[in-house]
Coordinates of C-alpha atoms in Angstrom, one line a residue:
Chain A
X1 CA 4.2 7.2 36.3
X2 CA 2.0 4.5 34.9
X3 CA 1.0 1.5 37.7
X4 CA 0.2 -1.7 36.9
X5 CA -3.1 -1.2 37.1
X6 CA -3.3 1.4 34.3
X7 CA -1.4 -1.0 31.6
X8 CA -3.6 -4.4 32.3
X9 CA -6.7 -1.4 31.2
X10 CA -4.9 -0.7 28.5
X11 CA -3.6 -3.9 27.3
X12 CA -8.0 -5.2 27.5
X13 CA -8.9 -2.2 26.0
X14 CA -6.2 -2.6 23.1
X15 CA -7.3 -6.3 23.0
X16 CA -11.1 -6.0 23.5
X17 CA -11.1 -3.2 20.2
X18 CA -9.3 -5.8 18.1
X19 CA -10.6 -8.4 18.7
X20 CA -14.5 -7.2 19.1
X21 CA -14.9 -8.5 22.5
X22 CA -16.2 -6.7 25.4
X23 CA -13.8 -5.9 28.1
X24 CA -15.3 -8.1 31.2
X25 CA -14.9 -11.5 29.2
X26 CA -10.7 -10.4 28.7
X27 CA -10.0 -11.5 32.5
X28 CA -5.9 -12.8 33.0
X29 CA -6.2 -16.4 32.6
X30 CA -8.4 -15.9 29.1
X31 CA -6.3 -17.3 26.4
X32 CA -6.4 -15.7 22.8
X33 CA -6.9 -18.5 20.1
X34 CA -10.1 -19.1 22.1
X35 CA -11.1 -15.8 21.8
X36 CA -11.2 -16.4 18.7
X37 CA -7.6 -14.6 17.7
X38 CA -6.5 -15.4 14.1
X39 CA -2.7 -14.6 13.7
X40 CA -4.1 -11.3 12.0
X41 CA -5.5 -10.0 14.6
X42 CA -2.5 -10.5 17.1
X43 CA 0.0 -8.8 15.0
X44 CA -2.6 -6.3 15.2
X45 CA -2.5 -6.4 19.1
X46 CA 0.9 -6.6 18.9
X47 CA 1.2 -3.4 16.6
X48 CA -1.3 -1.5 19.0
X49 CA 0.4 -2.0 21.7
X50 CA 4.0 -1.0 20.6
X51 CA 2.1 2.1 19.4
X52 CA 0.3 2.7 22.7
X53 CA 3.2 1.8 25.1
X54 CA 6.3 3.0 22.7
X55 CA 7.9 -0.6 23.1
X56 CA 9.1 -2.8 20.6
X57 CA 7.6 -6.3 21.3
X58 CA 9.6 -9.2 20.0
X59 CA 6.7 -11.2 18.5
X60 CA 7.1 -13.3 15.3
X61 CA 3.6 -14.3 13.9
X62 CA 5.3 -17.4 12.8
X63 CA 6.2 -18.7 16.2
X64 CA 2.7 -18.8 17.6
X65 CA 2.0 -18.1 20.9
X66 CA 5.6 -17.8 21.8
X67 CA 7.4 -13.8 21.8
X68 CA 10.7 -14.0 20.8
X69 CA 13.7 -13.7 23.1
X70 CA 12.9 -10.8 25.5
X71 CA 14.6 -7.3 25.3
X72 CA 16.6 -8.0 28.5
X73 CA 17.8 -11.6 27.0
X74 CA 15.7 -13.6 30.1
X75 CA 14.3 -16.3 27.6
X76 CA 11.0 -16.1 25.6
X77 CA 7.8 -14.4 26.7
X78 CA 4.6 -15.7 26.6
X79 CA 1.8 -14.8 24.5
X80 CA -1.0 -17.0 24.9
X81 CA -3.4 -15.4 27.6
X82 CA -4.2 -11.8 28.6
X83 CA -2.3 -12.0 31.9
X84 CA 0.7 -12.9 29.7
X85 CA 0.8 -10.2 27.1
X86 CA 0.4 -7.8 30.6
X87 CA 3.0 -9.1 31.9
X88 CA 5.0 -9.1 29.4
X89 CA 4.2 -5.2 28.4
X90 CA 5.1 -4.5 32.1
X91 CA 8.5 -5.9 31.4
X92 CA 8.9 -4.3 28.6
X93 CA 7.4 -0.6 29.5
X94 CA 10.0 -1.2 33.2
X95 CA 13.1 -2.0 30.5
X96 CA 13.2 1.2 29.0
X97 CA 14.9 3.8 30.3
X98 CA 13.9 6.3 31.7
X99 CA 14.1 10.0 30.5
Chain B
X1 CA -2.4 -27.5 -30.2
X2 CA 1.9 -27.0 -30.6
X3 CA 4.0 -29.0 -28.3
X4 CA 5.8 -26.5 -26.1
X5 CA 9.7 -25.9 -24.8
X6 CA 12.1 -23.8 -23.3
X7 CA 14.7 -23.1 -25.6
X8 CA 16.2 -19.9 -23.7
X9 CA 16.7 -18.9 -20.0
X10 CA 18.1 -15.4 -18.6
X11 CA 18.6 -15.0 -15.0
X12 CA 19.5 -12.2 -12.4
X13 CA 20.0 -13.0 -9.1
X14 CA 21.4 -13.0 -5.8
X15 CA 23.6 -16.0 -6.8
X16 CA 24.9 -14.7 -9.9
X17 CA 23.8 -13.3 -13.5
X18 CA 24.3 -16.1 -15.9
X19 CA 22.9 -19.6 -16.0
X20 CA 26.0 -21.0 -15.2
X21 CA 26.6 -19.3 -11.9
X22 CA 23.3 -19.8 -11.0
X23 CA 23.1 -23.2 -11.5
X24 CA 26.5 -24.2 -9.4
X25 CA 25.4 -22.0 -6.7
X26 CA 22.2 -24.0 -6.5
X27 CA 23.5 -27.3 -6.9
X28 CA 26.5 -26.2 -4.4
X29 CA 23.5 -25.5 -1.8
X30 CA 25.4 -22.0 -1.8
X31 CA 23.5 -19.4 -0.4
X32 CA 23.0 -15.7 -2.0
X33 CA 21.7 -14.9 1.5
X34 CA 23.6 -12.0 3.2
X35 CA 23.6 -8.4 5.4
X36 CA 21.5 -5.7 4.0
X37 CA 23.5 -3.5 2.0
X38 CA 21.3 -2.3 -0.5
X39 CA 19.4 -0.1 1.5
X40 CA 20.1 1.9 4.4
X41 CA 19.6 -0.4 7.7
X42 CA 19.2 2.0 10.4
X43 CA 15.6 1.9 10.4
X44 CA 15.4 -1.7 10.1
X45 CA 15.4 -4.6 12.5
X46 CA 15.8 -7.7 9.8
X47 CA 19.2 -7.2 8.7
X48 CA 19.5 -10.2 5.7
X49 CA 18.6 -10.0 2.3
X50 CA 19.0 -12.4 -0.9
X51 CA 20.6 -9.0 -2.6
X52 CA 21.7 -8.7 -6.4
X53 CA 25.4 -7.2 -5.5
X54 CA 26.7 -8.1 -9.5
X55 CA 24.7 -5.9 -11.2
X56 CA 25.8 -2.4 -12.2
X57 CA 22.9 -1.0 -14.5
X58 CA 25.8 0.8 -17.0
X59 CA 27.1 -2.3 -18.1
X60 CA 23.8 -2.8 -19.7
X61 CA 22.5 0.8 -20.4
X62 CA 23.7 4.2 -21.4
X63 CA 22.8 6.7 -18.5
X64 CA 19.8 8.2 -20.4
X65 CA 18.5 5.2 -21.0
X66 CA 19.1 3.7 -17.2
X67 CA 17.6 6.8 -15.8
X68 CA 14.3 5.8 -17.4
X69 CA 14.4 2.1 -15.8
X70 CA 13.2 1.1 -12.0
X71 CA 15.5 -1.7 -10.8
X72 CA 12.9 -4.4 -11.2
X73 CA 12.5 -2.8 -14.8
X74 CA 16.6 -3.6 -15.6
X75 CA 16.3 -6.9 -14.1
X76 CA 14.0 -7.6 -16.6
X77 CA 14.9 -6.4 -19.8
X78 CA 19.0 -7.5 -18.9
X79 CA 17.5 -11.3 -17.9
X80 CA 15.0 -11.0 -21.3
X81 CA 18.2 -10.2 -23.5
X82 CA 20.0 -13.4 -22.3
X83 CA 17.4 -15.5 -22.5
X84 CA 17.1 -14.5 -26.5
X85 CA 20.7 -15.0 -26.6
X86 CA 20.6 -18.2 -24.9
X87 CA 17.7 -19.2 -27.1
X88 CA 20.1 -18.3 -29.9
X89 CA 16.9 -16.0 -31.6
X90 CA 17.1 -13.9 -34.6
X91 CA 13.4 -12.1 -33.9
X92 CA 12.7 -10.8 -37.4
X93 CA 9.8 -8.3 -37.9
X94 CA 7.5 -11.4 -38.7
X95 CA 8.6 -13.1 -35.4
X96 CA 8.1 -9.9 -33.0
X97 CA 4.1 -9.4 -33.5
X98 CA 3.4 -12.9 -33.0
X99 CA 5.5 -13.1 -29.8
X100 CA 3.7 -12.6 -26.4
X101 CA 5.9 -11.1 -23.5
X102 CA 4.6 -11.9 -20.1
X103 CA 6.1 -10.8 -16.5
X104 CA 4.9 -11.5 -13.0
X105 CA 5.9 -8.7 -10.9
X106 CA 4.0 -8.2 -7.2
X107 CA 5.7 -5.0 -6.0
X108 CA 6.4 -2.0 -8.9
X109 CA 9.2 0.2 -8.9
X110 CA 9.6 0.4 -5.0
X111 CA 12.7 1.9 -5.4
X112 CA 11.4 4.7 -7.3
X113 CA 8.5 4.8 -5.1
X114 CA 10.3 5.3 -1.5
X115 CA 13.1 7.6 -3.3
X116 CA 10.0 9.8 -4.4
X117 CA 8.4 9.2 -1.2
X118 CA 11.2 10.4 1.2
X119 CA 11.7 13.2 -0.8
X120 CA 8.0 14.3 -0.4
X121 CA 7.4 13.2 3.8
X122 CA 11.1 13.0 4.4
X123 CA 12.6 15.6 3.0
X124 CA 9.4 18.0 2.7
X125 CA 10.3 18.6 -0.8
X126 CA 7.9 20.4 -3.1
X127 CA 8.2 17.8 -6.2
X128 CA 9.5 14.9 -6.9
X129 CA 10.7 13.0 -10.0
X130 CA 9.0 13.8 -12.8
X131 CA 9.7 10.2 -14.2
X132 CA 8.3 8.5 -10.5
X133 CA 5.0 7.2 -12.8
X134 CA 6.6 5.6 -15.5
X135 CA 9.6 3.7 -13.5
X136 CA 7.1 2.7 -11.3
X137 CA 4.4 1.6 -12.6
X138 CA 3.8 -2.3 -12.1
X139 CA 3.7 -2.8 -16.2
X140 CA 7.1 -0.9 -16.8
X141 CA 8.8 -3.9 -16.8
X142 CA 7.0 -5.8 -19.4
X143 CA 6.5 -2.7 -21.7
X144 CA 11.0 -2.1 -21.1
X145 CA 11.3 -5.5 -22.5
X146 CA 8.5 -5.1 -25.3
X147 CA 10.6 -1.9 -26.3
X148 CA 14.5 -3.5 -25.9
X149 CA 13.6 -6.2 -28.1
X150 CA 11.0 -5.0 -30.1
X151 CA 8.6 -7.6 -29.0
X152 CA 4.8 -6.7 -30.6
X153 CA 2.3 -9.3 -29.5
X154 CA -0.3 -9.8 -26.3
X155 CA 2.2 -8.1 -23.7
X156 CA 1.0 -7.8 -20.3
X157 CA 1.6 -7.9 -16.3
X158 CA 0.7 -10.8 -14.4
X159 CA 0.2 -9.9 -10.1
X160 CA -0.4 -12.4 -8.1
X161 CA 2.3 -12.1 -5.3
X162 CA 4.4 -14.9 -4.8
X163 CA 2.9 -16.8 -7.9
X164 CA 3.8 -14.2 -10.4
X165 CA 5.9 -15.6 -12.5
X166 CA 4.7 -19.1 -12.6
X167 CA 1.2 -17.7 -13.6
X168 CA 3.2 -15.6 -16.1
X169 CA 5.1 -18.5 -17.8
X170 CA 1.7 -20.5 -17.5
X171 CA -0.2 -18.1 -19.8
X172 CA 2.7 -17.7 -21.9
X173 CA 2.5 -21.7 -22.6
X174 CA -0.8 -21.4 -22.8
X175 CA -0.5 -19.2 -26.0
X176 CA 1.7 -21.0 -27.6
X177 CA 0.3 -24.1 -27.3
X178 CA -2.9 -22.7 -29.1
X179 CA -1.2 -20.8 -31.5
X180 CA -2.1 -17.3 -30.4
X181 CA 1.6 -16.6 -30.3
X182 CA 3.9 -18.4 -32.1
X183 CA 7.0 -17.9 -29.2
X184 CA 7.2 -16.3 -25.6
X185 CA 9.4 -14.0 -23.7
X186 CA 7.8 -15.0 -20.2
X187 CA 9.2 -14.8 -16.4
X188 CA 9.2 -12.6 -13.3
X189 CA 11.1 -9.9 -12.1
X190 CA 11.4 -8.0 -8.5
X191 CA 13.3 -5.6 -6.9
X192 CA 11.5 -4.2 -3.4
X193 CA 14.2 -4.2 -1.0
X194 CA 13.7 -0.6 0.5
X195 CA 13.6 0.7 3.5
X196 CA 9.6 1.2 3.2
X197 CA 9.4 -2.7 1.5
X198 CA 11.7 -4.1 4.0
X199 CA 9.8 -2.4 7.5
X200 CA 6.0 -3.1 5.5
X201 CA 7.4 -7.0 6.0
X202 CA 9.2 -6.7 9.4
X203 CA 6.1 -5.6 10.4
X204 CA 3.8 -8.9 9.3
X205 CA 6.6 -10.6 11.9
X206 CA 7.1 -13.4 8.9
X207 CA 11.0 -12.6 8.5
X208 CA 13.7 -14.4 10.1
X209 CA 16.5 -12.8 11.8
X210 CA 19.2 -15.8 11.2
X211 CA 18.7 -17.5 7.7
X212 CA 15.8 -19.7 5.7
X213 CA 15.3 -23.0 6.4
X214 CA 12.9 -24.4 4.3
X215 CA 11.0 -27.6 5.5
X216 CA 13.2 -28.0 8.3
X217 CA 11.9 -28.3 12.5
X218 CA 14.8 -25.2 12.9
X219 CA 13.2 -22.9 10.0
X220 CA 12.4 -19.2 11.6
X221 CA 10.8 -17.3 8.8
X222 CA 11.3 -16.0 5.3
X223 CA 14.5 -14.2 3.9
X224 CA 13.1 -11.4 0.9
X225 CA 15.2 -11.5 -1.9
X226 CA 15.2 -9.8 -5.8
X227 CA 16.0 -10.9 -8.7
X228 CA 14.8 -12.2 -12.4
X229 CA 14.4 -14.5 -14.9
X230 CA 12.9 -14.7 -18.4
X231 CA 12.3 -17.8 -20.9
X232 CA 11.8 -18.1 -24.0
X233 CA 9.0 -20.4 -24.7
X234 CA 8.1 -21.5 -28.8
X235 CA 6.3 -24.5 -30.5
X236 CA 8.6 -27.5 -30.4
X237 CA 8.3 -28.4 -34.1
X238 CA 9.6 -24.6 -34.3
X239 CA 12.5 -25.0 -32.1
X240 CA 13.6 -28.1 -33.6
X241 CA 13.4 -26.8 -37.1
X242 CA 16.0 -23.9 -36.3
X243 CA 18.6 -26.2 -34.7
X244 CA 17.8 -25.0 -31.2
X245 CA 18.8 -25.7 -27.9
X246 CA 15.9 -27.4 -25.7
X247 CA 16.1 -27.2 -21.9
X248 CA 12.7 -29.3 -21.3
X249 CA 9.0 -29.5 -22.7
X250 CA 6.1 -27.4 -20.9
X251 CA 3.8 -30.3 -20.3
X252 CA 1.1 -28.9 -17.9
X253 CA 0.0 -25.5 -16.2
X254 CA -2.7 -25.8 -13.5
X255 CA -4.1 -22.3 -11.0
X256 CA -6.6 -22.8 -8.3
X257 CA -7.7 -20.1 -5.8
X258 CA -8.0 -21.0 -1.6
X259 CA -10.7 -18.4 -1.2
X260 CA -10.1 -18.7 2.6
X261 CA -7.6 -16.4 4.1
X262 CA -5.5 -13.7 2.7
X263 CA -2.0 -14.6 3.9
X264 CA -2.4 -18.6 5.3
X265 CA -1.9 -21.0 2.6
X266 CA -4.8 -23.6 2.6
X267 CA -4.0 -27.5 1.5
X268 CA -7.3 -27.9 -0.2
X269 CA -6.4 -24.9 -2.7
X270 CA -2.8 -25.9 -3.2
X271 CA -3.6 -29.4 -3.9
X272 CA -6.5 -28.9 -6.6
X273 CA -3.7 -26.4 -8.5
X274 CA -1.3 -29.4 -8.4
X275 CA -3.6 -31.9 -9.8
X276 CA -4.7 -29.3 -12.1
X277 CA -1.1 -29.1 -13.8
X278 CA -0.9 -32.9 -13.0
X279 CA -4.3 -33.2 -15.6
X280 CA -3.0 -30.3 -18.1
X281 CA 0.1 -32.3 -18.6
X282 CA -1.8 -35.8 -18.7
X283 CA 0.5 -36.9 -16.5
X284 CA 0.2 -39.3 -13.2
X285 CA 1.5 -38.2 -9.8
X286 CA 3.7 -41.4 -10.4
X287 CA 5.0 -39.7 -13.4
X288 CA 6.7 -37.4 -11.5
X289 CA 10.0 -37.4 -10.0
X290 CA 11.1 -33.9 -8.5
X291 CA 8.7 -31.1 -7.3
X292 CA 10.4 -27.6 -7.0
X293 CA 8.3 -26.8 -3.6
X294 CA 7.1 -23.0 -2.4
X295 CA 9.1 -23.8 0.3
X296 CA 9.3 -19.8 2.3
X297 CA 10.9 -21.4 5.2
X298 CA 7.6 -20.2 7.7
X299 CA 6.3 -22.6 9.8
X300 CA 3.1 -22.2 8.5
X301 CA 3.9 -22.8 4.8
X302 CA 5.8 -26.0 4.7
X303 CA 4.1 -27.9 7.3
X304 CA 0.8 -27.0 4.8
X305 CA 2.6 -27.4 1.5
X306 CA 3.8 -30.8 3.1
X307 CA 0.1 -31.6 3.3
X308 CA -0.8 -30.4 0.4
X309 CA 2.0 -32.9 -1.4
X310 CA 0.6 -35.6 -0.1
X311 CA -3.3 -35.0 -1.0
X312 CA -1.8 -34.2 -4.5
X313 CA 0.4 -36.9 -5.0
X314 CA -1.3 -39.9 -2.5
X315 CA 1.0 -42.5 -1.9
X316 CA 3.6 -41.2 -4.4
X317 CA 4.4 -38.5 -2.5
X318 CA 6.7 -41.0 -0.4
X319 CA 8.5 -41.5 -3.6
X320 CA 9.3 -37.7 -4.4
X321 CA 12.4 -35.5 -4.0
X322 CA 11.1 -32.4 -2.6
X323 CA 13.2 -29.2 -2.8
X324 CA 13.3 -25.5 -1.8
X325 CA 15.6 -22.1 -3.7
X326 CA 14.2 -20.3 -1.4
X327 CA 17.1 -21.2 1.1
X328 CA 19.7 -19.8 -1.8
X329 CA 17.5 -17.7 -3.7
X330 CA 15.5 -15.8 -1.0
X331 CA 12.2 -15.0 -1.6
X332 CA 12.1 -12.4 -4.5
X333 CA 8.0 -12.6 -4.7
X334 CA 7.1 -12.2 -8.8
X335 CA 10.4 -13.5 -9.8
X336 CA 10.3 -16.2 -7.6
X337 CA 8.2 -18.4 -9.5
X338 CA 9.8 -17.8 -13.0
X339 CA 13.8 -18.3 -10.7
X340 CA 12.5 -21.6 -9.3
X341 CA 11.0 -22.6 -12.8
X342 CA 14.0 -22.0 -14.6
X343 CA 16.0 -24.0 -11.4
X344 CA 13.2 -26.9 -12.6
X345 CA 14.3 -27.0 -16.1
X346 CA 18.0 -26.9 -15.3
X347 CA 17.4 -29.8 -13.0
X348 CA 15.6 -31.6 -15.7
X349 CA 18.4 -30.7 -18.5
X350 CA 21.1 -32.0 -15.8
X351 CA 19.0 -34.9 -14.6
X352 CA 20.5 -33.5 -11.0
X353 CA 18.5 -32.3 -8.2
X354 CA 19.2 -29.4 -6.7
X355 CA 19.2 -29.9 -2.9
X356 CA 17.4 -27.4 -0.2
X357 CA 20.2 -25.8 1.3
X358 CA 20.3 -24.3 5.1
X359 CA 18.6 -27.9 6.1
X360 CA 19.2 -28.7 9.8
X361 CA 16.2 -31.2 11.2
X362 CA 13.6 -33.2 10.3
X363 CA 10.3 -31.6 11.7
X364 CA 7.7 -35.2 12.0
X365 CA 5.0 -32.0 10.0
X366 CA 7.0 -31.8 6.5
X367 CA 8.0 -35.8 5.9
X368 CA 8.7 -36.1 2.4
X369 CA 12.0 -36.4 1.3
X370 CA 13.8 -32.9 1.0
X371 CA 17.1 -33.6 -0.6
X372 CA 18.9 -31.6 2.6
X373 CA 22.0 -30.2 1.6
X374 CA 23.4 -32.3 -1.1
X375 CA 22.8 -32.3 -4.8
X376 CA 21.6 -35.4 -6.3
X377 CA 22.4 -37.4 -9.8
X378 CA 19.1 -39.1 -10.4
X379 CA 16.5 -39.6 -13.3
X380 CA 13.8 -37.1 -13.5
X381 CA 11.4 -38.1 -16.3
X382 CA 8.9 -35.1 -15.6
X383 CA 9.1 -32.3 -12.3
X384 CA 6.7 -29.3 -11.3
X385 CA 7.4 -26.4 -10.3
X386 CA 4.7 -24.7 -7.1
X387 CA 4.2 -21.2 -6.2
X388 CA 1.3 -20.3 -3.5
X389 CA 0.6 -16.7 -3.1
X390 CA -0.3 -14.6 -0.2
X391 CA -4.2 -13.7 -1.6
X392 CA -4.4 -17.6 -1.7
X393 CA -3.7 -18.1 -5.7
X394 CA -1.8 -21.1 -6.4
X395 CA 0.3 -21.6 -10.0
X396 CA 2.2 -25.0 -10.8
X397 CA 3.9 -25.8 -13.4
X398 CA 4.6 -29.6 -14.8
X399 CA 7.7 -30.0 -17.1
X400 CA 9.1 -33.0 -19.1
X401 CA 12.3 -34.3 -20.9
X402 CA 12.8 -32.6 -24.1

């Protein structure tokens, strides 16, 4: 069983190999365009992560910084900061079922 | 230098097969938009497609012959053998090696691709098609239409993506206006909506889920779609001569490259490819009454093309109709330049302007005026036609009056 802790590793290391950055300047509150994140690059995240986690984010490069509506229907997720995309791969990784 | 015009169009597409349809479903702000049936869905999250359902290859081929042909390769040769007929062409021996034949294409024979392919990963099948390379290869189409109507001059593939065709019928003008050929088969063809197409552009997140929605706040994405269409381009003394039927006069053809981004479209880049057709035809932004936008229906796209327009234009642009196809049409990449073109001629021919369809809101970033929804009876003295390719190459095309 992962804990919290594990994914937020994950997601800055997922984040900090895309994007080039090293891991200490990816705290929660650091927001991705001013990271320097082109739209590129997040699909990239966003790809990494389903890989990494087996989730299917609902992300749509043409809506920004905004997810789509969320897999259990509670609105749109966030996808501006690190804290966010944590968050929201939390959600997502508690959703599915488990085996 | 030979004064140039479109004296034949052929059309398949997701809103019918002859001009007629096709122009009635535009006007009509009728939508070709629809569930995926084409391809299997159960892999696939987008479920709409601008799909070709009217098209049954053995109306058009014998079986030996259709086994031979990629979809985006019958497209083509069935849209190039209406636009001779519309044209109302005899092509004699002394025509056919001094006509050029020109297609935009971005994708190749994906359907024989991922049938090959899923055979191979899939299927773990020793072999596959021994025909996969020549129904798949991107210049198949062209070289099926060279051989159905015996066409012998400069024939060649034009890929640029989403500005295909327009680059395609660009060069083709091009030629005749100098003389190197004395007419043109010229347009775009695609057909890429597999399985392995479809999830390669789920996975760029670009597609909408609902519908397109070009240029208005609502729009979620692009909607792929296939098709074709081919023209047939000659010298205007030429076309006169033989009693033809004239649609409009190629006036310009201008291509500029952004050179900044891969997929994002950049104003700058845009703009200098409209002002480059704007200076090909000799013509003043004031000249021009209807633009025939890019229009995907991404947020991205028309808020830049919106910019774009203006730099281009200046203060005319206030006094332009704007419209997207892409709303009816889809997007069918290298055909949907040559579509859209032959939607600009159409509109000239008609003096109507076809309206962009699916429009919901006005979005304060794309404030030109769109002609939402409804057709519109007004005098269009010249119009251009804009395609803006991922890659960042930009086609336009300016046509008048005949």
């Amino acid at each position: 069983m992962r804990n919290d802790l594990d994914i937020i590793d994950d997601v800055r290391a997922i984040i900090s190999k895309s994007l080039k950055i090293p891991i200490e300047r990816l705290t929660p509150d650091a927001r991705l365009d001013e990271l320097g994140a082109e739209s590129l690059d997040v699909i990239e995240i966003v790809f990494d992560l389903e890989e990494k986690f087996n989730i299917t984010i609902p992300f749509k490069a043409d809506e920004g910084s905004r997810a789509s509506k969320a897999a259990d229907g509670n609105g749109e997720m966030q996808f501006s900061t690190v804290g966010d995309i944590a968050d929201m791969v939390k959600k997502l990784v508690e959703a599915k079922p488990s085996r | 230098m030979n004064r140039v015009v479109i004296t034949g169009i052929g059309v398949v597409s997701p809103i019918g097969c002859t001009v007629d349809r096709f122009w009635s479903a535009l006007v009509e702000a009728r939508s070709g938009i629809g569930p995926i049936s084409v391809a299997p869905t159960d892999r696939l999250t987008a479920r709409i497609a601008a799909q070709v359902l009217d098209f049954d290859p053995s109306q058009h081929f014998d079986p030996k012959r259709a086994n031979l042909l990629d979809r985006f390769s019958q497209f083509a040769v069935v849209a190039a053998r209406a636009a001779v007929r519309d044209a109302q062409l005899e092509i004699t021996e002394e025509l056919a090696i001094e006509a050029a034949t020109i297609v935009g294409n971005a994708a190749g024979g994906q359907n024989s691709v991922d049938e090959s392919y899923f055979k191979l990963y899939g299927q773990n099948s020793p072999r596959v098609h021994p025909l996969t390379i020549p129904r798949w290869m991107v210049n198949a189409a062209v070289s099926q239409v060279s051989m159905d109507l015996g066409l012998k001059g400069p024939t060649y593939t034009i890929a640029s993506a989403c500005a295909s065709g327009t680059h395609a019928i660009g060069q083709a003008f091009h030629m005749v206006r100098s003389g190197q050929a004395r007419i043109a088969l010229a347009g775009g063809t695609e057909a890429c909506l597999t399985v392995g197409t479809i999830k390669c552009w789920e996975a760029l997140r670009v597609l909408s889920s609902d519908t397109c929605r070009p240029f208005s706040k609502t729009r979620s994405g692009l909607v792929l779609g296939e098709g074709a269409a081919m023209l047939v381009l000659e010298a205007r003394d030429q076309a006169l001569s033989r009693g033809a039927p004239v649609y409009a006069e190629v006036l310009g053809f201008g291509m500029s490259a952004d050179a900044v981004d891969i997929t994002a479209i950049d104003p700058d880049g845009a703009a200098r490819a409209m002002r480059a057709a704007l200076a090909d035809a000799k013509a003043n932004p004031e000249d021009v009454d209807y633009v025939n936008a890019h229009g995907t229906g991404t947020d991205l796209n028309d808020r830049i093309e919106t910019t774009a327009l203006r730099k281009a234009f200046g203060p005319s642009a206030d006094r332009l109709a704007v419209s997207s196809s892409k709303a009816v049409l889809g997007h069918s990449l290298g055909a949907a330049g040559a579509l859209e073109l032959a939607a600009t001629a159409l509109a000239i021919r008609q003096q109507t302007i076809p309206p962009t369809a699916n429009f919901e809101e006005t979005d304060p970033d794309c404030n030109l005026d769109f002609v939402p929804n409804v057709a519109r009876d007004a005098p269009i003295r010249n119009a251009m036609s804009s395609s803006f390719a991922f890659g960042g190459l930009n086609a336009v095309l300016v046509l008048g009056r005949a």
